[in-house]
Tab-separated table of C-alpha atoms in Angstrom:
chain	number	residue	atom	x	y	z
A	1	MET	CA	36.095	-30.227	70.707
A	2	THR	CA	32.710	-28.513	70.252
A	3	LYS	CA	32.784	-29.167	66.561
A	4	ARG	CA	33.570	-32.895	67.000
A	5	SER	CA	30.796	-33.131	69.601
A	6	GLY	CA	28.215	-31.477	67.188
A	7	SER	CA	29.334	-33.831	64.350
A	8	SER	CA	28.839	-36.695	66.737
A	9	ARG	CA	25.365	-35.619	67.652
A	10	ARG	CA	24.574	-35.200	64.018
A	11	LYS	CA	25.878	-38.665	63.293
A	12	LYS	CA	23.878	-40.230	65.947
A	13	ALA	CA	20.753	-38.375	64.975
A	14	LYS	CA	21.240	-39.798	61.382
A	15	GLN	CA	21.740	-43.236	62.782
A	16	ARG	CA	18.586	-42.986	64.815
A	17	ALA	CA	16.639	-41.848	61.890
A	18	ALA	CA	17.968	-44.674	59.606
A	19	ALA	CA	17.181	-47.182	62.408
A	20	ALA	CA	13.650	-45.980	62.462
A	21	ALA	CA	13.260	-46.129	58.680
A	22	TYR	CA	10.472	-48.858	58.804
A	23	PRO	CA	7.348	-48.828	60.880
A	24	PRO	CA	7.176	-51.527	63.636
A	25	TRP	CA	4.035	-52.951	61.932
A	26	ILE	CA	2.023	-52.452	58.605
A	27	LEU	CA	-1.293	-53.123	56.925
A	28	LEU	CA	-0.765	-55.234	53.829
A	29	GLU	CA	-2.984	-55.213	50.969
A	30	ARG	CA	-4.147	-58.593	49.900
A	31	HIS	CA	-3.460	-58.105	46.260
A	32	CYS	CA	0.202	-57.530	45.265
A	33	THR	CA	1.292	-54.614	43.098
A	34	GLU	CA	2.353	-56.318	39.773
A	35	GLU	CA	5.254	-54.487	38.012
A	36	ILE	CA	7.034	-54.853	34.734
A	37	HIS	CA	10.217	-57.011	35.260
A	38	GLY	CA	13.327	-54.848	35.691
A	39	SER	CA	11.263	-51.653	35.838
A	40	SER	CA	13.149	-48.740	37.439
A	41	SER	CA	10.008	-46.963	38.430
A	42	SER	CA	8.945	-49.395	41.004
A	43	VAL	CA	7.131	-48.020	44.087
A	44	ALA	CA	8.846	-50.554	46.344
A	45	ASP	CA	11.986	-50.069	48.452
A	46	THR	CA	14.904	-51.625	46.682
A	47	LYS	CA	16.576	-52.487	49.974
A	48	THR	CA	13.779	-54.907	50.653
A	49	ARG	CA	14.049	-56.785	47.305
A	50	ALA	CA	14.571	-60.590	47.131
A	51	ALA	CA	14.873	-62.573	43.944
A	52	GLY	CA	14.302	-66.089	42.840
A	53	ARG	CA	12.796	-68.330	40.218
A	54	THR	CA	9.502	-69.869	39.509
A	55	ALA	CA	8.950	-73.678	39.244
A	56	ALA	CA	9.075	-73.165	35.544
A	57	GLY	CA	12.455	-71.257	35.809
A	58	SER	CA	11.146	-67.698	35.124
A	59	GLN	CA	12.888	-64.803	37.202
A	60	ILE	CA	10.792	-63.232	39.898
A	61	SER	CA	11.538	-60.649	42.509
A	62	VAL	CA	9.590	-59.441	45.510
A	63	ALA	CA	9.800	-56.084	47.407
A	64	LEU	CA	7.906	-54.062	49.953
A	65	SER	CA	6.341	-50.714	49.970
A	66	ALA	CA	5.880	-49.973	53.619
A	67	ALA	CA	3.853	-47.265	55.226
A	68	VAL	CA	2.709	-46.314	58.674
A	69	PRO	CA	-0.827	-47.453	59.424
A	70	PRO	CA	-3.514	-46.499	58.785
A	71	GLU	CA	-2.057	-46.200	55.295
A	72	SER	CA	-1.791	-49.525	53.739
A	73	SER	CA	1.500	-51.230	52.496
A	74	ARG	CA	2.036	-53.194	49.352
A	75	VAL	CA	4.078	-56.241	48.273
A	76	CYS	CA	5.472	-55.495	44.763
A	77	VAL	CA	6.083	-58.472	42.447
A	78	GLN	CA	8.114	-58.483	39.121
A	79	VAL	CA	8.107	-61.662	37.085
A	80	GLN	CA	9.538	-62.370	33.768
A	81	LEU	CA	7.245	-64.714	31.818
A	82	PRO	CA	7.781	-66.295	28.487
A	83	ASN	CA	5.488	-65.610	25.523
A	84	GLY	CA	2.088	-67.261	25.743
A	85	VAL	CA	2.026	-67.227	29.566
A	86	LYS	CA	-0.118	-64.723	31.310
A	87	LEU	CA	-0.008	-63.582	34.898
A	88	GLN	CA	-3.307	-64.179	36.464
A	89	HIS	CA	-2.944	-62.763	40.022
A	90	CYS	CA	-0.449	-62.199	42.786
A	91	THR	CA	-2.165	-62.494	46.197
A	92	ILE	CA	-0.891	-62.481	49.844
A	93	LEU	CA	-2.396	-65.554	51.634
A	94	ALA	CA	-0.975	-65.156	55.154
A	95	ALA	CA	1.872	-63.191	57.007
A	96	HIS	CA	3.545	-63.849	60.320
A	97	GLY	CA	6.800	-62.519	61.953
A	98	ASP	CA	9.371	-61.702	59.160
A	99	SER	CA	7.549	-63.750	56.509
A	100	VAL	CA	4.671	-63.377	54.033
A	101	LEU	CA	3.117	-66.237	51.921
A	102	ILE	CA	2.530	-65.201	48.360
A	103	ASP	CA	0.383	-66.837	45.620
A	104	VAL	CA	1.675	-66.276	42.090
A	105	THR	CA	-0.736	-67.840	39.598
A	106	VAL	CA	-0.185	-67.902	35.815
A	107	LYS	CA	-2.173	-69.181	32.805
A	108	GLU	CA	-0.599	-70.605	29.659
A	109	ASP	CA	-2.533	-70.592	26.303
A	110	TRP	CA	-5.070	-73.368	26.171
A	111	LYS	CA	-3.998	-74.701	29.625
A	112	GLY	CA	-5.405	-74.234	32.994
A	113	GLU	CA	-3.996	-72.167	35.737
A	114	LYS	CA	-0.773	-73.061	37.660
A	115	ALA	CA	0.109	-71.633	41.055
A	116	ASP	CA	3.489	-71.087	42.533
A	117	TYR	CA	3.764	-70.460	46.342
A	118	PHE	CA	6.650	-68.294	47.719
A	119	VAL	CA	7.501	-67.187	51.211
A	120	TYR	CA	9.120	-63.864	51.218
A	121	SER	CA	11.295	-63.271	54.302
A	122	ALA	CA	12.529	-59.727	55.402
A	123	GLY	CA	15.512	-61.406	57.102
A	124	ASP	CA	16.849	-59.607	60.152
A	125	ALA	CA	18.809	-56.422	59.805
A	126	ALA	CA	19.539	-56.487	63.587
A	127	ALA	CA	21.171	-59.789	63.556
A	128	ASP	CA	25.005	-60.287	63.630
A	129	PRO	CA	25.624	-60.565	60.746
A	130	PRO	CA	22.522	-59.028	59.250
A	131	ARG	CA	20.407	-61.473	57.231
A	132	PRO	CA	19.183	-60.002	53.914
A	133	PRO	CA	15.754	-60.522	52.557
A	134	SER	CA	15.045	-63.812	50.811
A	135	LEU	CA	12.537	-65.639	48.654
A	136	LEU	CA	11.588	-69.258	48.945
A	137	LEU	CA	9.701	-71.342	46.467
A	138	LEU	CA	7.575	-74.048	48.153
A	139	PRO	CA	7.514	-77.473	46.521
A	140	PRO	CA	4.328	-78.638	44.736
A	141	LEU	CA	1.358	-79.437	47.028
A	142	PRO	CA	0.523	-83.228	47.293
A	143	LEU	CA	-2.881	-84.405	46.035
A	144	THR	CA	-5.333	-86.282	48.075
A	145	GLU	CA	-6.525	-89.745	46.878
A	146	GLU	CA	-9.732	-88.312	45.626
A	147	GLN	CA	-7.999	-85.576	43.788
A	148	ASP	CA	-5.575	-88.099	42.209
A	149	ARG	CA	-8.689	-90.216	40.996
A	150	GLU	CA	-10.146	-87.055	39.559
A	151	GLN	CA	-6.788	-86.609	37.699
A	152	ARG	CA	-6.389	-83.035	38.929
A	153	GLN	CA	-3.177	-81.271	37.978
A	154	GLN	CA	-2.820	-79.251	41.117
A	155	ARG	CA	-4.075	-78.436	44.486
A	156	PHE	CA	-4.498	-74.801	45.571
A	157	LEU	CA	-4.063	-72.771	48.789
A	158	TYR	CA	-6.788	-70.206	49.549
A	159	ARG	CA	-6.506	-67.108	51.674
A	160	ASP	CA	-9.583	-68.078	53.754
A	161	ASP	CA	-8.104	-71.393	55.183
A	162	THR	CA	-4.420	-71.010	55.017
A	163	GLY	CA	-2.123	-69.735	57.772
A	164	LEU	CA	1.585	-69.228	58.247
A	165	LEU	CA	3.736	-69.569	61.246
A	166	ARG	CA	7.395	-68.577	61.944
A	167	ARG	CA	8.624	-70.168	65.232
A	168	GLY	CA	11.096	-67.819	66.954
A	169	GLU	CA	13.223	-70.476	68.589
A	170	ASP	CA	14.693	-72.018	65.506
A	171	ASP	CA	13.131	-69.928	62.702
A	172	GLU	CA	11.084	-73.032	61.673
A	173	LEU	CA	8.584	-72.367	58.917
A	174	LEU	CA	5.127	-73.817	58.758
A	175	VAL	CA	2.283	-73.420	56.237
A	176	ALA	CA	-1.185	-74.982	57.141
A	177	GLN	CA	-4.338	-75.364	55.251
A	178	LEU	CA	-7.456	-76.667	57.182
A	179	ARG	CA	-10.467	-77.897	55.072
A	180	MET	CA	-13.582	-78.886	56.771
A	181	GLU	CA	-15.252	-81.497	54.593
A	182	ARG	CA	-18.572	-83.154	55.518
A	183	ALA	CA	-19.005	-86.916	55.877
A	184	ASP	CA	-22.389	-88.284	57.102
A	185	LYS	CA	-23.241	-84.745	58.429
A	186	GLU	CA	-20.235	-84.756	60.621
A	187	ALA	CA	-17.075	-82.653	60.186
A	188	ALA	CA	-14.057	-84.495	58.612
A	189	PRO	CA	-11.198	-82.007	58.895
A	190	GLU	CA	-8.123	-82.328	56.733
A	191	LEU	CA	-4.929	-80.498	57.512
A	192	LEU	CA	-2.366	-79.904	54.851
A	193	MET	CA	0.977	-78.969	56.389
A	194	PHE	CA	4.319	-77.853	55.190
A	195	ARG	CA	6.929	-78.386	57.813
A	196	SER	CA	10.599	-79.327	57.959
A	197	GLY	CA	10.747	-78.817	54.096
A	198	GLU	CA	8.004	-81.136	53.005
A	199	TRP	CA	4.194	-81.441	52.782
A	200	SER	CA	2.087	-83.935	54.695
A	201	ILE	CA	-1.613	-84.502	55.009
A	202	ARG	CA	-3.239	-85.136	58.403
A	203	ARG	CA	-6.720	-86.114	59.626
A	204	PRO	CA	-6.809	-84.265	63.012
A	205	LEU	CA	-9.390	-85.094	65.544
A	206	PHE	CA	-11.520	-82.716	67.455
A	207	ILE	CA	-11.177	-82.987	71.303
A	208	SER	CA	-13.808	-82.877	73.810
A	209	ASN	CA	-14.532	-79.604	75.606
A	210	GLY	CA	-14.539	-81.614	78.972
A	211	ASP	CA	-18.072	-82.731	79.124
A	212	GLY	CA	-17.449	-86.080	77.387
A	213	MET	CA	-19.167	-85.119	74.359
A	214	GLU	CA	-17.782	-84.378	70.899
A	215	PRO	CA	-17.604	-80.718	70.077
A	216	ASP	CA	-20.836	-79.645	68.178
A	217	LEU	CA	-19.279	-77.923	65.079
A	218	PRO	CA	-22.175	-76.100	63.349
A	219	GLN	CA	-23.081	-77.722	59.960
A	220	SER	CA	-23.069	-74.264	58.419
A	221	TRP	CA	-19.558	-73.727	59.264
A	222	TYR	CA	-17.486	-71.973	56.509
A	223	THR	CA	-13.814	-71.167	57.152
A	224	ARG	CA	-13.332	-67.301	56.395
A	225	THR	CA	-9.946	-66.491	58.017
A	226	ALA	CA	-6.818	-68.053	59.407
A	227	VAL	CA	-4.723	-66.066	61.890
A	228	PRO	CA	-1.626	-66.979	63.874
A	229	VAL	CA	-1.691	-66.853	67.697
A	230	GLY	CA	1.822	-66.632	69.111
A	231	ASP	CA	4.363	-68.895	67.268
A	232	ARG	CA	2.714	-72.267	67.993
A	233	LEU	CA	-0.923	-71.922	67.316
A	234	LEU	CA	-3.161	-71.287	64.220
A	235	CYS	CA	-6.743	-70.254	64.571
A	236	TRP	CA	-9.516	-70.702	61.920
A	237	SER	CA	-12.761	-68.816	62.165
A	238	ASP	CA	-16.057	-68.906	60.221
A	239	GLN	CA	-16.920	-65.318	61.586
A	240	LEU	CA	-20.425	-66.402	62.671
A	241	HIS	CA	-20.061	-69.366	65.009
A	242	GLY	CA	-16.638	-69.621	66.592
A	243	VAL	CA	-13.034	-70.489	66.205
A	244	VAL	CA	-10.823	-73.635	65.814
A	245	PHE	CA	-7.440	-73.745	67.355
A	246	SER	CA	-4.545	-76.163	66.746
A	247	ASP	CA	-1.118	-76.484	67.987
A	248	VAL	CA	0.363	-77.336	64.522
A	249	PHE	CA	3.871	-77.894	65.839
A	250	ASP	CA	2.596	-80.849	67.861
A	251	GLU	CA	3.628	-84.279	66.516
A	252	ASN	CA	-0.080	-85.232	66.399
A	253	PRO	CA	-2.004	-81.884	66.107
A	254	THR	CA	-5.645	-81.884	67.361
A	255	LEU	CA	-8.394	-79.381	66.876
A	256	ARG	CA	-10.290	-77.531	69.566
A	257	TYR	CA	-13.617	-75.690	68.769
A	258	VAL	CA	-14.360	-72.514	70.974
A	259	PRO	CA	-17.668	-70.918	70.168
A	260	PHE	CA	-18.085	-67.190	70.091
A	261	PRO	CA	-19.447	-65.550	73.395
A	262	ILE	CA	-22.715	-64.426	71.937
A	263	ASP	CA	-24.506	-64.295	68.554
A	264	SER	CA	-23.965	-61.388	66.404
A	265	PRO	CA	-26.286	-60.299	63.529
A	266	CYS	CA	-23.195	-58.973	61.505
A	267	GLY	CA	-20.749	-61.776	62.506
A	268	PHE	CA	-17.312	-61.383	64.110
A	269	LYS	CA	-14.069	-60.214	62.734
A	270	VAL	CA	-11.282	-62.325	64.330
A	271	CYS	CA	-7.816	-60.460	64.660
A	272	ALA	CA	-4.704	-61.504	66.449
A	273	THR	CA	-2.750	-59.040	68.483
A	274	THR	CA	0.707	-59.065	70.018
A	275	ALA	CA	0.355	-56.060	72.237
A	276	THR	CA	-1.323	-57.540	75.313
A	277	ALA	CA	0.259	-57.880	78.760
A	278	GLY	CA	0.003	-61.724	78.557
A	279	GLY	CA	1.462	-61.961	75.205
A	280	ASP	CA	-0.225	-63.000	71.964
A	281	THR	CA	-3.903	-63.537	71.894
A	282	LEU	CA	-7.138	-63.162	69.911
A	283	LYS	CA	-9.388	-60.260	69.730
A	284	LEU	CA	-12.887	-60.184	68.468
A	285	VAL	CA	-14.591	-57.276	66.938
A	286	THR	CA	-18.296	-56.988	65.968
A	287	MET	CA	-20.678	-54.217	65.013
A	288	TYR	CA	-24.354	-54.215	65.924
A	289	PRO	CA	-26.697	-51.828	63.895
A	290	ARG	CA	-29.067	-50.342	66.273
A	291	CYS	CA	-32.055	-48.013	66.597
A	292	CYS	CA	-32.229	-44.888	68.759
A	293	CYS	CA	-34.720	-46.669	70.987
A	294	GLY	CA	-31.913	-49.270	71.781
A	295	ASP	CA	-33.265	-52.240	69.911
A	296	VAL	CA	-30.664	-54.217	67.869
A	297	GLY	CA	-31.175	-54.230	64.170
A	298	ALA	CA	-30.899	-51.854	61.127
A	299	SER	CA	-33.169	-48.924	61.423
A	300	LYS	CA	-34.626	-46.441	59.033
A	301	CYS	CA	-35.153	-43.998	61.912
A	302	PRO	CA	-33.516	-40.570	60.740
A	303	ARG	CA	-31.911	-40.321	64.233
A	304	SER	CA	-30.183	-43.655	64.085
A	305	LEU	CA	-29.631	-44.264	60.377
A	306	HIS	CA	-26.393	-46.190	59.806
A	307	ALA	CA	-25.817	-46.233	63.660
A	308	TYR	CA	-23.761	-49.087	64.980
A	309	THR	CA	-22.485	-50.345	68.310
A	310	ILE	CA	-19.012	-51.676	68.240
A	311	LYS	CA	-18.028	-54.282	70.846
A	312	THR	CA	-14.640	-55.968	71.268
A	313	TRP	CA	-13.755	-59.191	73.118
A	314	MET	CA	-10.314	-60.776	74.276
A	315	LEU	CA	-9.757	-64.510	74.568
A	316	ARG	CA	-8.335	-65.358	77.916
A	317	MET	CA	-5.825	-68.104	76.898
A	318	GLU	CA	-5.457	-69.737	80.204
A	319	ASP	CA	-9.089	-70.982	80.421
A	320	MET	CA	-10.275	-70.102	76.861
A	321	ALA	CA	-12.897	-67.636	78.177
A	322	TRP	CA	-14.106	-64.628	76.086
A	323	VAL	CA	-13.993	-61.307	78.110
A	324	MET	CA	-15.606	-58.121	76.721
A	325	ASP	CA	-13.142	-55.284	77.021
A	326	GLY	CA	-14.452	-52.407	74.911
A	327	MET	CA	-17.655	-50.780	73.521
A	328	VAL	CA	-18.035	-47.717	71.658
A	329	ASP	CA	-20.935	-46.318	69.507
A	330	THR	CA	-20.459	-44.814	66.065
A	331	THR	CA	-22.539	-41.712	67.264
A	332	GLU	CA	-19.507	-41.087	69.639
A	333	ILE	CA	-17.105	-41.342	66.795
A	334	TRP	CA	-19.265	-39.053	64.539
A	335	ALA	CA	-19.151	-36.449	67.187
A	336	LEU	CA	-15.343	-36.095	67.244
A	337	ASP	CA	-13.686	-33.110	65.787
A	338	ALA	CA	-11.445	-35.457	63.854
A	339	TYR	CA	-14.629	-36.895	62.148
A	340	LYS	CA	-16.005	-33.591	60.979
A	341	GLY	CA	-16.916	-33.428	57.347
A	342	PHE	CA	-17.033	-37.155	56.880
A	343	PRO	CA	-20.169	-39.207	55.974
A	344	ARG	CA	-22.001	-40.542	58.985
A	345	VAL	CA	-22.203	-44.119	58.030
A	346	GLY	CA	-21.038	-47.410	59.526
A	347	LEU	CA	-17.427	-48.501	59.898
A	348	ASP	CA	-16.175	-51.697	58.071
A	349	ASP	CA	-13.310	-54.168	57.938
A	350	PRO	CA	-11.753	-53.781	61.375
A	351	VAL	CA	-8.084	-54.762	62.025
A	352	VAL	CA	-6.599	-54.632	65.493
A	353	SER	CA	-3.252	-52.919	65.850
A	354	LEU	CA	-0.329	-54.988	66.604
A	355	ASP	CA	0.980	-52.400	68.978
A	356	ASP	CA	-2.012	-51.508	70.831
A	357	PRO	CA	-5.027	-53.882	71.288
A	358	ASN	CA	-7.281	-51.066	72.002
A	359	THR	CA	-6.539	-49.389	68.690
A	360	ILE	CA	-8.488	-50.680	65.686
A	361	ALA	CA	-8.196	-49.675	61.942
A	362	PHE	CA	-11.708	-49.246	60.198
A	363	ALA	CA	-12.586	-48.622	56.655
A	364	MET	CA	-15.255	-46.102	56.036
A	365	CYS	CA	-16.943	-45.409	52.752
A	366	GLU	CA	-20.438	-43.876	52.240
A	367	ASP	CA	-21.077	-45.726	48.956
A	368	HIS	CA	-20.778	-49.015	50.786
A	369	HIS	CA	-23.907	-48.073	52.860
A	370	VAL	CA	-25.924	-45.619	50.541
A	371	ARG	CA	-26.822	-47.427	47.300
A	372	HIS	CA	-27.471	-44.289	45.250
A	373	GLY	CA	-25.516	-41.096	45.486
A	374	GLY	CA	-23.124	-42.094	48.126
A	375	ASP	CA	-19.454	-40.650	48.115
A	376	SER	CA	-17.091	-43.484	46.915
A	377	THR	CA	-14.080	-42.138	48.695
A	378	VAL	CA	-12.558	-44.747	50.998
A	379	ARG	CA	-10.854	-43.659	54.235
A	380	LEU	CA	-9.069	-45.740	56.875
A	381	LEU	CA	-9.423	-44.436	60.510
A	382	MET	CA	-7.353	-45.541	63.498
A	383	VAL	CA	-9.799	-45.524	66.453
A	384	ASP	CA	-8.990	-46.053	70.119
A	385	THR	CA	-11.877	-47.899	71.644
A	386	ARG	CA	-10.766	-47.147	75.170
A	387	THR	CA	-10.344	-43.348	74.853
A	388	LYS	CA	-12.937	-43.105	71.994
A	389	THR	CA	-10.743	-40.986	69.838
A	390	ILE	CA	-9.339	-40.967	66.226
A	391	SER	CA	-5.712	-40.825	66.077
A	392	SER	CA	-5.131	-40.728	62.308
A	393	VAL	CA	-6.902	-40.980	58.966
A	394	PHE	CA	-5.827	-42.163	55.587
A	395	CYS	CA	-7.707	-41.303	52.417
A	396	TYR	CA	-7.221	-44.153	49.820
A	397	PRO	CA	-6.310	-43.097	46.322
A	398	ARG	CA	-9.087	-43.841	43.905
A	399	GLU	CA	-7.015	-46.214	41.669
A	400	ARG	CA	-6.406	-48.426	44.859
A	401	GLN	CA	-9.614	-48.205	46.542
A	402	TYR	CA	-10.511	-51.878	45.706
A	403	PHE	CA	-7.555	-53.153	47.558
A	404	ARG	CA	-8.523	-51.847	50.968
A	405	PHE	CA	-10.486	-55.201	51.644
A	406	ASN	CA	-9.200	-57.561	54.289
A	407	LEU	CA	-5.853	-55.941	55.110
A	408	ILE	CA	-3.483	-58.051	56.850
A	409	PRO	CA	-1.563	-56.817	59.885
A	410	SER	CA	2.136	-57.794	59.889
A	411	ARG	CA	5.385	-57.026	61.591
A	412	VAL	CA	7.529	-57.966	58.521
A	413	SER	CA	8.740	-54.305	58.267
A	414	SER	CA	10.142	-54.245	61.643
A	415	TYR	CA	12.901	-56.823	60.717
A	416	LEU	CA	14.228	-54.383	58.251
A	417	ASN	CA	15.436	-52.024	61.154
A	418	PRO	CA	18.933	-52.329	62.480
A	419	SER	CA	17.743	-51.420	65.888
A	420	TYR	CA	14.864	-53.875	66.114
A	421	PRO	CA	15.758	-56.506	68.775
A	422	SER	CA	16.602	-59.779	67.145
A	423	GLN	CA	14.464	-62.598	68.404
A	424	GLY	CA	14.163	-65.024	65.579
A	425	ASN	CA	11.851	-64.858	62.559
A	426	GLY	CA	8.723	-65.418	64.652
A	427	GLY	CA	9.421	-62.407	66.619
A	428	THR	CA	6.715	-62.988	69.170
A	429	SER	CA	6.348	-64.834	72.249
A	430	SER	CA	4.200	-67.974	72.589
A	431	PRO	CA	0.899	-67.493	74.260
A	432	SER	CA	-0.089	-69.701	77.177
A	433	LYS	CA	-0.602	-73.095	75.536
A	434	ILE	CA	-4.134	-74.271	75.078
A	435	ASP	CA	-4.984	-77.164	77.221
A	436	MET	CA	-5.585	-79.957	74.582
A	437	ASP	CA	-6.424	-82.540	77.226
A	438	SER	CA	-9.984	-83.869	76.713
A	439	THR	CA	-10.342	-84.179	80.491
A	440	SER	CA	-10.171	-80.507	81.097
A	441	GLU	CA	-13.149	-78.721	82.193
A	442	ALA	CA	-15.274	-76.746	79.677
A	443	PRO	CA	-14.166	-72.993	79.719
A	444	PRO	CA	-16.666	-70.485	80.949
A	445	ILE	CA	-18.082	-67.774	78.798
A	446	ILE	CA	-17.652	-64.348	80.386
A	447	VAL	CA	-19.239	-61.201	79.134
A	448	LYS	CA	-18.952	-58.059	81.207
């Protein structure tokens, strides 16, 4: 009896260990790891591999190499190309739920570049029966009338303006690219969407903020990032002026512009987090260089060289108000035991944790701030802005230091765990729906 009981405990322990084999969320490098087709020395986990074919018929496979943050994770791509065709790049454009949007661009001798767009899905190991990973090739993108007149061969998606959504209710897939053209000094948005298996081009309208006036989108607007908020909303940001929201699953999607709460000399990093009490929402992170006297701005004062104040805001979805919820100074971080021996320079490239909205991953590299003689070592730090502590540090291998820029938070790894609660490929709850009614009152701006 005792032996059977011990065996049962060991079996359950192994099951628990197997169930927790993949982290609940990961930080994906933008650039995929390109491997030789059929290579047996792949760094990827073979259990995560999915195979397919390019538009030209070449074999391609995609797999994950997942790691616990702040260590970054990789998407590994193997593609078998014919002679005369060269792989230009493999890049992650967006991620949401169990899915990752991948750009695989090749170039043939004496011809231009050609891009194939794939959606890698981790499936759902917790479903009954389990769904294995899969790879979907998206159909060719449609050309606009202007592009057709110019006899362009192909339209391209870009990481700055393209977002991906997986809706948990019915596993519906949506890809959207928002381009903000200018016509007579006014914004002329164009929304390219892949939905229900086909592409379409929309000309969405900006709605009023409630004052009867059209929203004043800055003429210097330049889209820098697209992030999902819940499983219905996409948000585009230019990192200087504000964000543009759209309920892209609406039959006639509109756009709403929400300015940032205050001006920032360094701009804002817009991150989505799923770890708030009210569901999914947006988080802003900005870093202000400062002097020891308290003035804002870069300083050459020895006592405040490279000193920054980090501030964070959350967007209250019900009334679209920004609420400042955190502030920490780099000098407080430098004073921690966990920081001893590291260069006293500013932190870069913040990414908010999907498990804790107060925890942010930062990159730190002396060479980025000191032009001559700075240490080129890149480290990723997990910083809790509420307790002002460092929970963990990852030192980037030198051969991969370039890839630490613009890491993408994703829950794709969680769908590989048999114990993860199955809730559709979206895997997140919808936030409070933005009031897209033009008669609504203008939201207040709140800064604590």
